[in-house]
PDB file of C-alpha atoms in Angstrom:
ATOM      1  CA  MET A   1      59.910 -35.383 -53.830  1.00 47.00           C
ATOM      2  CA  ALA A   2      58.477 -32.502 -55.461  1.00 46.00           C
ATOM      3  CA  SER A   3      57.037 -33.159 -59.169  1.00 42.00           C
ATOM      4  CA  LYS A   4      58.648 -31.338 -61.391  1.00 43.00           C
ATOM      5  CA  GLU A   5      56.735 -28.795 -63.509  1.00 42.00           C
ATOM      6  CA  VAL A   6      56.455 -29.566 -67.671  1.00 37.00           C
ATOM      7  CA  PRO A   7      56.748 -26.819 -69.550  1.00 41.00           C
ATOM      8  CA  ARG A   8      54.057 -25.270 -71.648  1.00 38.00           C
ATOM      9  CA  PRO A   9      55.260 -25.064 -75.395  1.00 37.00           C
ATOM     10  CA  LYS A  10      56.724 -21.928 -76.161  1.00 40.00           C
ATOM     11  CA  GLU A  11      53.596 -20.507 -78.399  1.00 38.00           C
ATOM     12  CA  TYR A  12      52.003 -20.421 -75.106  1.00 34.00           C
ATOM     13  CA  ALA A  13      54.964 -18.952 -73.085  1.00 38.00           C
ATOM     14  CA  GLU A  14      52.961 -15.379 -73.410  1.00 42.00           C
ATOM     15  CA  THR A  15      49.444 -14.660 -74.363  1.00 41.00           C
ATOM     16  CA  GLY A  16      49.366 -12.590 -77.314  1.00 45.00           C
ATOM     17  CA  PHE A  17      50.515 -12.465 -80.787  1.00 46.00           C
ATOM     18  CA  SER A  18      51.921 -15.882 -81.134  1.00 51.00           C
ATOM     19  CA  THR A  19      48.422 -17.525 -80.181  1.00 53.00           C
ATOM     20  CA  VAL A  20      46.618 -14.722 -82.013  1.00 58.00           C
ATOM     21  CA  GLN A  21      48.205 -14.407 -85.123  1.00 60.00           C
ATOM     22  CA  PRO A  22      46.799 -17.755 -86.383  1.00 62.00           C
ATOM     23  CA  THR A  23      43.442 -17.155 -85.426  1.00 82.00           C
ATOM     24  CA  LEU A  24      43.341 -13.934 -86.658  1.00 85.00           C
ATOM     25  CA  LYS A  25      44.064 -15.550 -90.287  1.00 87.00           C
ATOM     26  CA  GLN A  26      41.678 -18.152 -90.190  1.00 91.00           C
ATOM     27  CA  HIS A  27      39.117 -15.473 -89.174  1.00 91.00           C
ATOM     28  CA  LEU A  28      40.156 -13.676 -92.297  1.00 93.00           C
ATOM     29  CA  ASP A  29      39.765 -16.488 -94.458  1.00 94.00           C
ATOM     30  CA  ASN A  30      36.917 -17.708 -93.467  1.00 95.00           C
ATOM     31  CA  ALA A  31      35.328 -14.471 -93.960  1.00 96.00           C
ATOM     32  CA  THR A  32      36.125 -14.366 -97.385  1.00 96.00           C
ATOM     33  CA  ALA A  33      35.248 -17.525 -98.227  1.00 96.00           C
ATOM     34  CA  ALA A  34      31.690 -17.186 -96.631  1.00 96.00           C
ATOM     35  CA  LEU A  35      31.266 -13.845 -98.310  1.00 96.00           C
ATOM     36  CA  LEU A  36      32.234 -15.644-102.426  1.00 95.00           C
ATOM     37  CA  PHE A  37      29.759 -18.124-101.138  1.00 96.00           C
ATOM     38  CA  LYS A  38      27.102 -15.767 -99.961  1.00 95.00           C
ATOM     39  CA  ASN A  39      26.995 -16.462 -97.002  1.00 96.00           C
ATOM     40  CA  PHE A  40      26.773 -12.886 -95.344  1.00 96.00           C
ATOM     41  CA  ASP A  41      25.938 -13.836 -92.131  1.00 96.00           C
ATOM     42  CA  ALA A  42      28.935 -16.198 -91.342  1.00 96.00           C
ATOM     43  CA  CYS A  43      31.138 -13.405 -93.066  1.00 97.00           C
ATOM     44  CA  ILE A  44      29.947 -11.016 -90.608  1.00 96.00           C
ATOM     45  CA  GLU A  45      30.268 -13.136 -87.703  1.00 95.00           C
ATOM     46  CA  HIS A  46      33.815 -13.996 -88.751  1.00 95.00           C
ATOM     47  CA  CYS A  47      34.657 -10.360 -89.062  1.00 96.00           C
ATOM     48  CA  GLU A  48      33.309  -9.288 -85.386  1.00 94.00           C
ATOM     49  CA  ASN A  49      35.187 -11.935 -84.230  1.00 93.00           C
ATOM     50  CA  GLY A  50      38.437 -11.277 -85.547  1.00 93.00           C
ATOM     51  CA  LEU A  51      38.145  -7.486 -84.863  1.00 93.00           C
ATOM     52  CA  SER A  52      37.955  -8.636 -81.246  1.00 90.00           C
ATOM     53  CA  GLN A  53      41.104 -10.810 -81.552  1.00 87.00           C
ATOM     54  CA  VAL A  54      42.984  -8.018 -82.812  1.00 85.00           C
ATOM     55  CA  LYS A  55      42.305  -5.960 -79.548  1.00 75.00           C
ATOM     56  CA  LEU A  56      44.330  -8.515 -78.168  1.00 75.00           C
ATOM     57  CA  CYS A  57      47.198  -7.970 -79.665  1.00 69.00           C
ATOM     58  CA  THR A  58      47.685  -4.305 -80.753  1.00 58.00           C
ATOM     59  CA  ASP A  59      50.457  -3.658 -78.354  1.00 56.00           C
ATOM     60  CA  ARG A  60      52.571  -6.414 -80.080  1.00 60.00           C
ATOM     61  CA  GLU A  61      55.745  -5.502 -81.981  1.00 54.00           C
ATOM     62  CA  ASN A  62      55.895  -6.840 -85.913  1.00 57.00           C
ATOM     63  CA  PHE A  63      52.175  -6.661 -85.717  1.00 62.00           C
ATOM     64  CA  SER A  64      50.117  -4.496 -88.095  1.00 72.00           C
ATOM     65  CA  SER A  65      46.470  -4.143 -86.983  1.00 83.00           C
ATOM     66  CA  LYS A  66      45.283  -1.435 -88.959  1.00 88.00           C
ATOM     67  CA  GLU A  67      45.929  -3.786 -92.007  1.00 89.00           C
ATOM     68  CA  PHE A  68      44.133  -6.913 -89.828  1.00 90.00           C
ATOM     69  CA  THR A  69      41.424  -4.414 -89.219  1.00 93.00           C
ATOM     70  CA  GLU A  70      40.496  -2.898 -92.491  1.00 94.00           C
ATOM     71  CA  GLN A  71      40.527  -6.364 -94.168  1.00 94.00           C
ATOM     72  CA  LEU A  72      37.997  -7.394 -91.992  1.00 95.00           C
ATOM     73  CA  CYS A  73      36.201  -4.276 -91.886  1.00 96.00           C
ATOM     74  CA  VAL A  74      35.665  -4.037 -95.860  1.00 96.00           C
ATOM     75  CA  LEU A  75      34.469  -7.502 -95.724  1.00 97.00           C
ATOM     76  CA  ALA A  76      32.131  -7.047 -93.418  1.00 97.00           C
ATOM     77  CA  VAL A  77      30.595  -3.697 -95.211  1.00 96.00           C
ATOM     78  CA  GLN A  78      30.472  -6.005 -98.178  1.00 96.00           C
ATOM     79  CA  ALA A  79      28.715  -8.430 -96.560  1.00 97.00           C
ATOM     80  CA  HIS A  80      26.224  -5.832 -94.787  1.00 96.00           C
ATOM     81  CA  ALA A  81      25.507  -4.322 -98.808  1.00 94.00           C
ATOM     82  CA  GLU A  82      24.805  -7.541-100.060  1.00 95.00           C
ATOM     83  CA  ARG A  83      22.377  -8.744 -97.281  1.00 94.00           C
ATOM     84  CA  ASN A  84      20.650  -5.234 -97.541  1.00 93.00           C
ATOM     85  CA  THR A  85      21.243  -4.448 -94.069  1.00 94.00           C
ATOM     86  CA  TRP A  86      22.817  -0.755 -95.318  1.00 92.00           C
ATOM     87  CA  GLN A  87      21.789   0.651 -92.269  1.00 94.00           C
ATOM     88  CA  GLU A  88      23.840  -0.964 -89.963  1.00 96.00           C
ATOM     89  CA  VAL A  89      27.380   0.256 -92.159  1.00 96.00           C
ATOM     90  CA  LEU A  90      27.623   3.010 -90.327  1.00 96.00           C
ATOM     91  CA  PRO A  91      27.223   2.039 -86.893  1.00 96.00           C
ATOM     92  CA  PHE A  92      29.387  -0.570 -87.424  1.00 96.00           C
ATOM     93  CA  VAL A  93      31.690   1.457 -88.680  1.00 96.00           C
ATOM     94  CA  ARG A  94      31.607   3.681 -85.720  1.00 95.00           C
ATOM     95  CA  LYS A  95      31.859   0.788 -83.633  1.00 94.00           C
ATOM     96  CA  VAL A  96      35.402  -0.107 -85.562  1.00 94.00           C
ATOM     97  CA  TYR A  97      36.952   3.102 -86.040  1.00 94.00           C
ATOM     98  CA  GLY A  98      35.336   6.079 -83.377  1.00 91.00           C
ATOM     99  CA  ASP A  99      34.228   8.084 -86.052  1.00 90.00           C
ATOM    100  CA  ILE A 100      34.148   8.250 -89.931  1.00 92.00           C
ATOM    101  CA  GLU A 101      36.946  10.781 -90.163  1.00 94.00           C
ATOM    102  CA  HIS A 102      39.341   8.375 -88.605  1.00 94.00           C
ATOM    103  CA  SER A 103      38.680   5.853 -90.967  1.00 96.00           C
ATOM    104  CA  PRO A 104      40.704   4.302 -93.987  1.00 96.00           C
ATOM    105  CA  ALA A 105      39.746   5.554 -97.259  1.00 96.00           C
ATOM    106  CA  ALA A 106      39.534   2.168 -98.611  1.00 95.00           C
ATOM    107  CA  ILE A 107      36.014   2.118 -95.836  1.00 96.00           C
ATOM    108  CA  VAL A 108      34.952   5.669 -97.079  1.00 97.00           C
ATOM    109  CA  GLN A 109      34.831   4.402-100.361  1.00 96.00           C
ATOM    110  CA  LEU A 110      32.634   1.570-100.017  1.00 95.00           C
ATOM    111  CA  CYS A 111      30.623   3.939 -97.343  1.00 96.00           C
ATOM    112  CA  LEU A 112      30.070   6.642-100.910  1.00 97.00           C
ATOM    113  CA  LEU A 113      29.351   3.891-103.529  1.00 96.00           C
ATOM    114  CA  LEU A 114      26.973   2.178-101.287  1.00 96.00           C
ATOM    115  CA  PHE A 115      24.722   5.166-100.317  1.00 96.00           C
ATOM    116  CA  ALA A 116      25.432   6.473-103.812  1.00 96.00           C
ATOM    117  CA  LYS A 117      23.893   3.432-105.309  1.00 94.00           C
ATOM    118  CA  LEU A 118      20.803   3.809-103.065  1.00 94.00           C
ATOM    119  CA  GLN A 119      20.698   7.695-104.509  1.00 95.00           C
ATOM    120  CA  ASP A 120      20.665   8.865-100.689  1.00 95.00           C
ATOM    121  CA  TYR A 121      23.275  11.853-101.386  1.00 95.00           C
ATOM    122  CA  PRO A 122      22.593  13.943 -98.449  1.00 95.00           C
ATOM    123  CA  GLN A 123      24.620  11.303 -96.868  1.00 96.00           C
ATOM    124  CA  CYS A 124      27.432  10.866 -98.997  1.00 97.00           C
ATOM    125  CA  GLN A 125      27.633  14.697 -98.740  1.00 96.00           C
ATOM    126  CA  ALA A 126      27.689  14.227 -94.988  1.00 96.00           C
ATOM    127  CA  LEU A 127      30.231  11.038 -95.201  1.00 96.00           C
ATOM    128  CA  ALA A 128      32.440  13.135 -97.850  1.00 96.00           C
ATOM    129  CA  ASN A 129      32.751  16.093 -96.259  1.00 95.00           C
ATOM    130  CA  ILE A 130      33.722  14.873 -92.312  1.00 96.00           C
ATOM    131  CA  TRP A 131      36.204  12.515 -94.300  1.00 98.00           C
ATOM    132  CA  LEU A 132      37.580  14.956 -96.807  1.00 97.00           C
ATOM    133  CA  ARG A 133      37.913  18.289 -94.179  1.00 96.00           C
ATOM    134  CA  ASN A 134      39.898  15.665 -91.420  1.00 96.00           C
ATOM    135  CA  ARG A 135      43.396  17.408 -91.788  1.00 96.00           C
ATOM    136  CA  ASP A 136      44.927  14.002 -91.425  1.00 96.00           C
ATOM    137  CA  ASN A 137      43.336  13.084 -94.344  1.00 97.00           C
ATOM    138  CA  TYR A 138      44.887  15.571 -96.829  1.00 97.00           C
ATOM    139  CA  THR A 139      48.277  13.671 -96.916  1.00 96.00           C
ATOM    140  CA  ASP A 140      46.423  10.427 -98.072  1.00 97.00           C
ATOM    141  CA  ALA A 141      47.188   8.929-100.991  1.00 96.00           C
ATOM    142  CA  GLU A 142      43.320   8.127-101.894  1.00 96.00           C
ATOM    143  CA  TYR A 143      42.705  12.020-101.204  1.00 98.00           C
ATOM    144  CA  PRO A 144      42.047  12.413-105.003  1.00 97.00           C
ATOM    145  CA  HIS A 145      40.433   9.506-105.895  1.00 97.00           C
ATOM    146  CA  ILE A 146      37.922   9.767-102.736  1.00 97.00           C
ATOM    147  CA  VAL A 147      37.050  13.681-104.305  1.00 98.00           C
ATOM    148  CA  ASP A 148      36.503  11.856-107.911  1.00 97.00           C
ATOM    149  CA  ILE A 149      34.255   9.608-106.170  1.00 97.00           C
ATOM    150  CA  TYR A 150      31.828  12.042-104.926  1.00 98.00           C
ATOM    151  CA  VAL A 151      32.112  13.980-107.846  1.00 97.00           C
ATOM    152  CA  GLN A 152      31.235  11.671-110.565  1.00 96.00           C
ATOM    153  CA  ARG A 153      28.948   9.444-108.200  1.00 96.00           C
ATOM    154  CA  VAL A 154      27.105  11.962-106.176  1.00 97.00           C
ATOM    155  CA  MET A 155      27.404  15.512-107.842  1.00 96.00           C
ATOM    156  CA  PHE A 156      26.817  14.678-111.283  1.00 96.00           C
ATOM    157  CA  PRO A 157      23.544  12.579-110.304  1.00 95.00           C
ATOM    158  CA  TRP A 158      22.281  14.957-108.068  1.00 94.00           C
ATOM    159  CA  LYS A 159      22.363  17.660-110.859  1.00 92.00           C
ATOM    160  CA  LEU A 160      25.053  19.831-109.115  1.00 94.00           C
ATOM    161  CA  HIS A 161      27.618  20.465-111.793  1.00 93.00           C
ATOM    162  CA  SER A 162      28.265  23.855-111.357  1.00 91.00           C
ATOM    163  CA  LEU A 163      28.955  23.599-107.711  1.00 95.00           C
ATOM    164  CA  VAL A 164      31.513  20.996-108.445  1.00 95.00           C
ATOM    165  CA  PRO A 165      34.648  24.303-108.887  1.00 95.00           C
ATOM    166  CA  ALA A 166      33.759  25.526-105.771  1.00 95.00           C
ATOM    167  CA  PHE A 167      33.396  22.210-104.040  1.00 97.00           C
ATOM    168  CA  LEU A 168      36.947  21.397-105.106  1.00 97.00           C
ATOM    169  CA  ASP A 169      37.884  24.784-103.846  1.00 96.00           C
ATOM    170  CA  THR A 170      37.538  23.267-100.542  1.00 96.00           C
ATOM    171  CA  CYS A 171      39.057  20.300-100.612  1.00 97.00           C
ATOM    172  CA  LEU A 172      42.354  21.277 -99.275  1.00 96.00           C
ATOM    173  CA  GLY A 173      44.160  18.059 -99.715  1.00 97.00           C
ATOM    174  CA  LEU A 174      44.214  18.446-103.824  1.00 97.00           C
ATOM    175  CA  ASP A 175      46.820  20.704-104.777  1.00 96.00           C
ATOM    176  CA  ALA A 176      46.750  23.453-107.746  1.00 95.00           C
ATOM    177  CA  THR A 177      47.566  21.018-110.531  1.00 96.00           C
ATOM    178  CA  GLN A 178      45.180  18.437-109.022  1.00 96.00           C
ATOM    179  CA  ARG A 179      42.698  20.739-109.117  1.00 96.00           C
ATOM    180  CA  GLN A 180      43.433  21.805-112.432  1.00 95.00           C
ATOM    181  CA  LEU A 181      43.379  18.351-114.083  1.00 96.00           C
ATOM    182  CA  MET A 182      40.378  17.215-112.534  1.00 96.00           C
ATOM    183  CA  MET A 183      38.243  20.603-113.745  1.00 95.00           C
ATOM    184  CA  GLN A 184      39.610  19.609-116.989  1.00 95.00           C
ATOM    185  CA  ASP A 185      37.925  16.231-117.171  1.00 93.00           C
ATOM    186  CA  TYR A 186      34.891  17.396-115.560  1.00 95.00           C
ATOM    187  CA  ALA A 187      34.369  20.236-117.941  1.00 93.00           C
ATOM    188  CA  VAL A 188      33.024  18.569-120.776  1.00 90.00           C
ATOM    189  CA  VAL A 189      30.403  17.090-118.732  1.00 90.00           C
ATOM    190  CA  ILE A 190      29.668  20.101-116.992  1.00 91.00           C
ATOM    191  CA  GLU A 191      29.153  22.042-119.891  1.00 89.00           C
ATOM    192  CA  LYS A 192      26.689  19.490-121.301  1.00 88.00           C
ATOM    193  CA  GLU A 193      24.790  19.277-118.248  1.00 87.00           C
ATOM    194  CA  ILE A 194      24.469  23.165-118.054  1.00 82.00           C
ATOM    195  CA  LYS A 195      23.243  23.780-121.187  1.00 82.00           C
ATOM    196  CA  THR A 196      21.183  20.692-121.031  1.00 80.00           C
ATOM    197  CA  SER A 197      19.682  22.455-118.246  1.00 75.00           C
ATOM    198  CA  THR A 198      19.076  25.959-120.012  1.00 71.00           C
ATOM    199  CA  ASP A 199      17.235  24.305-122.969  1.00 67.00           C
ATOM    200  CA  GLU A 200      15.013  22.208-120.914  1.00 65.00           C
ATOM    201  CA  ASP A 201      14.251  25.870-119.423  1.00 60.00           C
ATOM    202  CA  ASP A 202      13.873  27.407-122.796  1.00 59.00           C
ATOM    203  CA  ASP A 203      10.861  24.936-123.407  1.00 59.00           C
ATOM    204  CA  LYS A 204       9.216  25.076-120.425  1.00 58.00           C
ATOM    205  CA  SER A 205       8.711  28.898-121.121  1.00 54.00           C
ATOM    206  CA  PRO A 206       5.334  29.567-121.630  1.00 55.00           C
ATOM    207  CA  LEU A 207       3.829  30.077-125.621  1.00 50.00           C
ATOM    208  CA  PRO A 208       3.065  33.391-126.912  1.00 49.00           C
ATOM    209  CA  VAL A 209      -0.947  33.327-126.785  1.00 44.00           C
ATOM    210  CA  LYS A 210      -2.416  33.623-130.450  1.00 46.00           C
ATOM    211  CA  ARG A 211      -5.859  35.372-131.245  1.00 44.00           C
ATOM    212  CA  LEU A 212      -8.213  33.649-133.173  1.00 42.00           C
ATOM    213  CA  PRO A 213      -8.489  35.369-136.328  1.00 48.00           C
ATOM    214  CA  ILE A 214     -12.106  37.588-136.563  1.00 40.00           C
ATOM    215  CA  SER A 215     -13.735  37.590-139.965  1.00 45.00           C
ATOM    216  CA  GLU A 216     -15.383  40.210-141.558  1.00 43.00           C
ATOM    217  CA  SER A 217     -18.782  39.476-140.473  1.00 44.00           C
ATOM    218  CA  ASP A 218     -17.468  39.595-136.852  1.00 43.00           C
ATOM    219  CA  GLU A 219     -16.529  43.312-137.246  1.00 45.00           C
ATOM    220  CA  GLY A 220     -19.436  44.781-135.699  1.00 46.00           C
ATOM    221  CA  GLU A 221     -20.299  42.116-133.201  1.00 43.00           C
ATOM    222  CA  SER A 222     -19.303  42.617-129.751  1.00 44.00           C
ATOM    223  CA  GLU A 223     -16.729  40.129-128.072  1.00 48.00           C
ATOM    224  CA  GLY A 224     -19.177  38.065-126.108  1.00 55.00           C
ATOM    225  CA  VAL A 225     -19.731  34.462-126.055  1.00 52.00           C
ATOM    226  CA  TRP A 226     -21.273  34.600-129.313  1.00 53.00           C
ATOM    227  CA  ALA A 227     -18.381  35.918-131.124  1.00 57.00           C
ATOM    228  CA  TYR A 228     -16.172  33.227-129.519  1.00 53.00           C
ATOM    229  CA  ILE A 229     -18.012  30.563-130.663  1.00 57.00           C
ATOM    230  CA  ARG A 230     -18.089  31.561-134.051  1.00 59.00           C
ATOM    231  CA  ARG A 231     -14.373  31.657-133.847  1.00 60.00           C
ATOM    232  CA  LEU A 232     -14.273  28.492-132.030  1.00 58.00           C
ATOM    233  CA  SER A 233     -16.028  26.662-134.749  1.00 56.00           C
ATOM    234  CA  ALA A 234     -13.793  27.748-137.604  1.00 57.00           C
ATOM    235  CA  LEU A 235     -10.615  26.974-135.714  1.00 55.00           C
ATOM    236  CA  LEU A 236     -11.999  23.581-135.138  1.00 54.00           C
ATOM    237  CA  PHE A 237     -12.824  23.164-138.796  1.00 50.00           C
ATOM    238  CA  ARG A 238      -9.643  24.277-140.138  1.00 52.00           C
ATOM    239  CA  ARG A 239      -7.577  22.112-137.779  1.00 49.00           C
ATOM    240  CA  ILE A 240      -9.485  18.942-138.107  1.00 49.00           C
ATOM    241  CA  GLN A 241      -8.343  16.823-141.098  1.00 49.00           C
ATOM    242  CA  PRO A 242      -9.983  15.271-142.755  1.00 48.00           C
ATOM    243  CA  TYR A 243     -13.033  16.082-141.839  1.00 49.00           C
ATOM    244  CA  ASN A 244     -15.132  13.429-140.227  1.00 55.00           C
ATOM    245  CA  LEU A 245     -18.646  13.101-138.223  1.00 56.00           C
ATOM    246  CA  THR A 246     -17.413  12.875-135.067  1.00 58.00           C
ATOM    247  CA  ALA A 247     -15.749  16.513-135.469  1.00 57.00           C
ATOM    248  CA  ILE A 248     -18.996  17.752-137.273  1.00 57.00           C
ATOM    249  CA  LEU A 249     -21.072  16.498-134.673  1.00 60.00           C
ATOM    250  CA  SER A 250     -18.916  17.891-132.047  1.00 62.00           C
ATOM    251  CA  VAL A 251     -18.995  21.330-132.901  1.00 58.00           C
ATOM    252  CA  ALA A 252     -22.504  21.372-133.886  1.00 61.00           C
ATOM    253  CA  PHE A 253     -23.267  20.397-130.384  1.00 63.00           C
ATOM    254  CA  ILE A 254     -20.734  23.541-128.872  1.00 64.00           C
ATOM    255  CA  ILE A 255     -22.978  25.578-131.460  1.00 62.00           C
ATOM    256  CA  LEU A 256     -26.249  24.015-130.415  1.00 63.00           C
ATOM    257  CA  ALA A 257     -25.257  24.370-126.557  1.00 61.00           C
ATOM    258  CA  PHE A 258     -24.308  28.275-126.926  1.00 57.00           C
ATOM    259  CA  LEU A 259     -27.206  28.476-128.752  1.00 58.00           C
ATOM    260  CA  SER A 260     -29.069  27.293-125.974  1.00 60.00           C
ATOM    261  CA  LEU A 261     -27.370  29.374-123.200  1.00 57.00           C
ATOM    262  CA  ARG A 262     -28.213  32.470-125.486  1.00 54.00           C
ATOM    263  CA  PHE A 263     -31.713  31.732-125.434  1.00 53.00           C
ATOM    264  CA  ASN A 264     -31.934  31.316-122.058  1.00 56.00           C
ATOM    265  CA  LYS A 265     -30.945  34.470-121.457  1.00 50.00           C
ATOM    266  CA  GLY A 266     -33.946  36.158-123.532  1.00 46.00           C
ATOM    267  CA  PHE A 267     -32.401  36.012-127.240  1.00 44.00           C
ATOM    268  CA  LYS A 268     -35.816  36.549-128.670  1.00 44.00           C
ATOM    269  CA  VAL A 269     -37.160  33.934-131.253  1.00 40.00           C
ATOM    270  CA  GLN A 270     -40.065  34.912-133.458  1.00 42.00           C
ATOM    271  CA  SER A 271     -42.383  32.519-133.518  1.00 42.00           C
ATOM    272  CA  TYR A 272     -44.836  31.179-136.405  1.00 38.00           C
ATOM    273  CA  CYS A 273     -47.614  29.769-135.340  1.00 42.00           C
ATOM    274  CA  CYS A 274     -51.047  28.767-137.392  1.00 43.00           C
ATOM    275  CA  GLY A 275     -52.946  31.638-137.557  1.00 43.00           C
ATOM    276  CA  ASN A 276     -50.744  34.576-135.927  1.00 46.00           C
ATOM    277  CA  ASP A 277     -49.551  36.977-138.502  1.00 44.00           C
TER     278      ASP A 277
END
């Protein structure tokens, strides 16, 4: 008599959703707990295992692989940021979504905030341009928020205030009203920064060169080293107050140095020796 086959439990009747969903939920919970307890390596491991499980049930009904994928990816990006392996973030995101332009807004926000904190503004610019120029993202409810993050966290610190109006015009996911409201919010900051930059440029302008006054006794003296040292000595005595021994000795040293120079160049000094007329 042939043995009767024992039926398998219902949850094993077909592979896929019924057996994978509890595992996905477990990976998600474990990754969240690991992140909270700062076990970042374990968090990333749970996320990667969970993402591999998502692929097994993407074709099942009543299952949102997008939701699980986004949550696991967010946790992984946060874990990479916390353990300071930020250089692995973009490769990880590309591995999950193929490219930044197809990534959810939440992932792009995290990446922008991460690289802005690192002051890697060129990387932020590349990420924002790729995502914001993708037509599929124009209707995303988070599109204005991505624009706002880029302006305030990247353009303002990068001193690109004057380029904000032109940048907003290139963001085709914004309507006219949204652009106008954003410019109203940014106007005060932009105006203040432009004024500050103008004032700094004025402060850096070269100061006019003032000629030192020449006394009446100098009028008949040629504009040479000797005339210059006399004016310099007079200026030093006027500016150094109160007079002190160090200042007086400094001026005296300068005068003696130039006297020596003038003497070496042939300045005739009459000598008075005993017995000479």
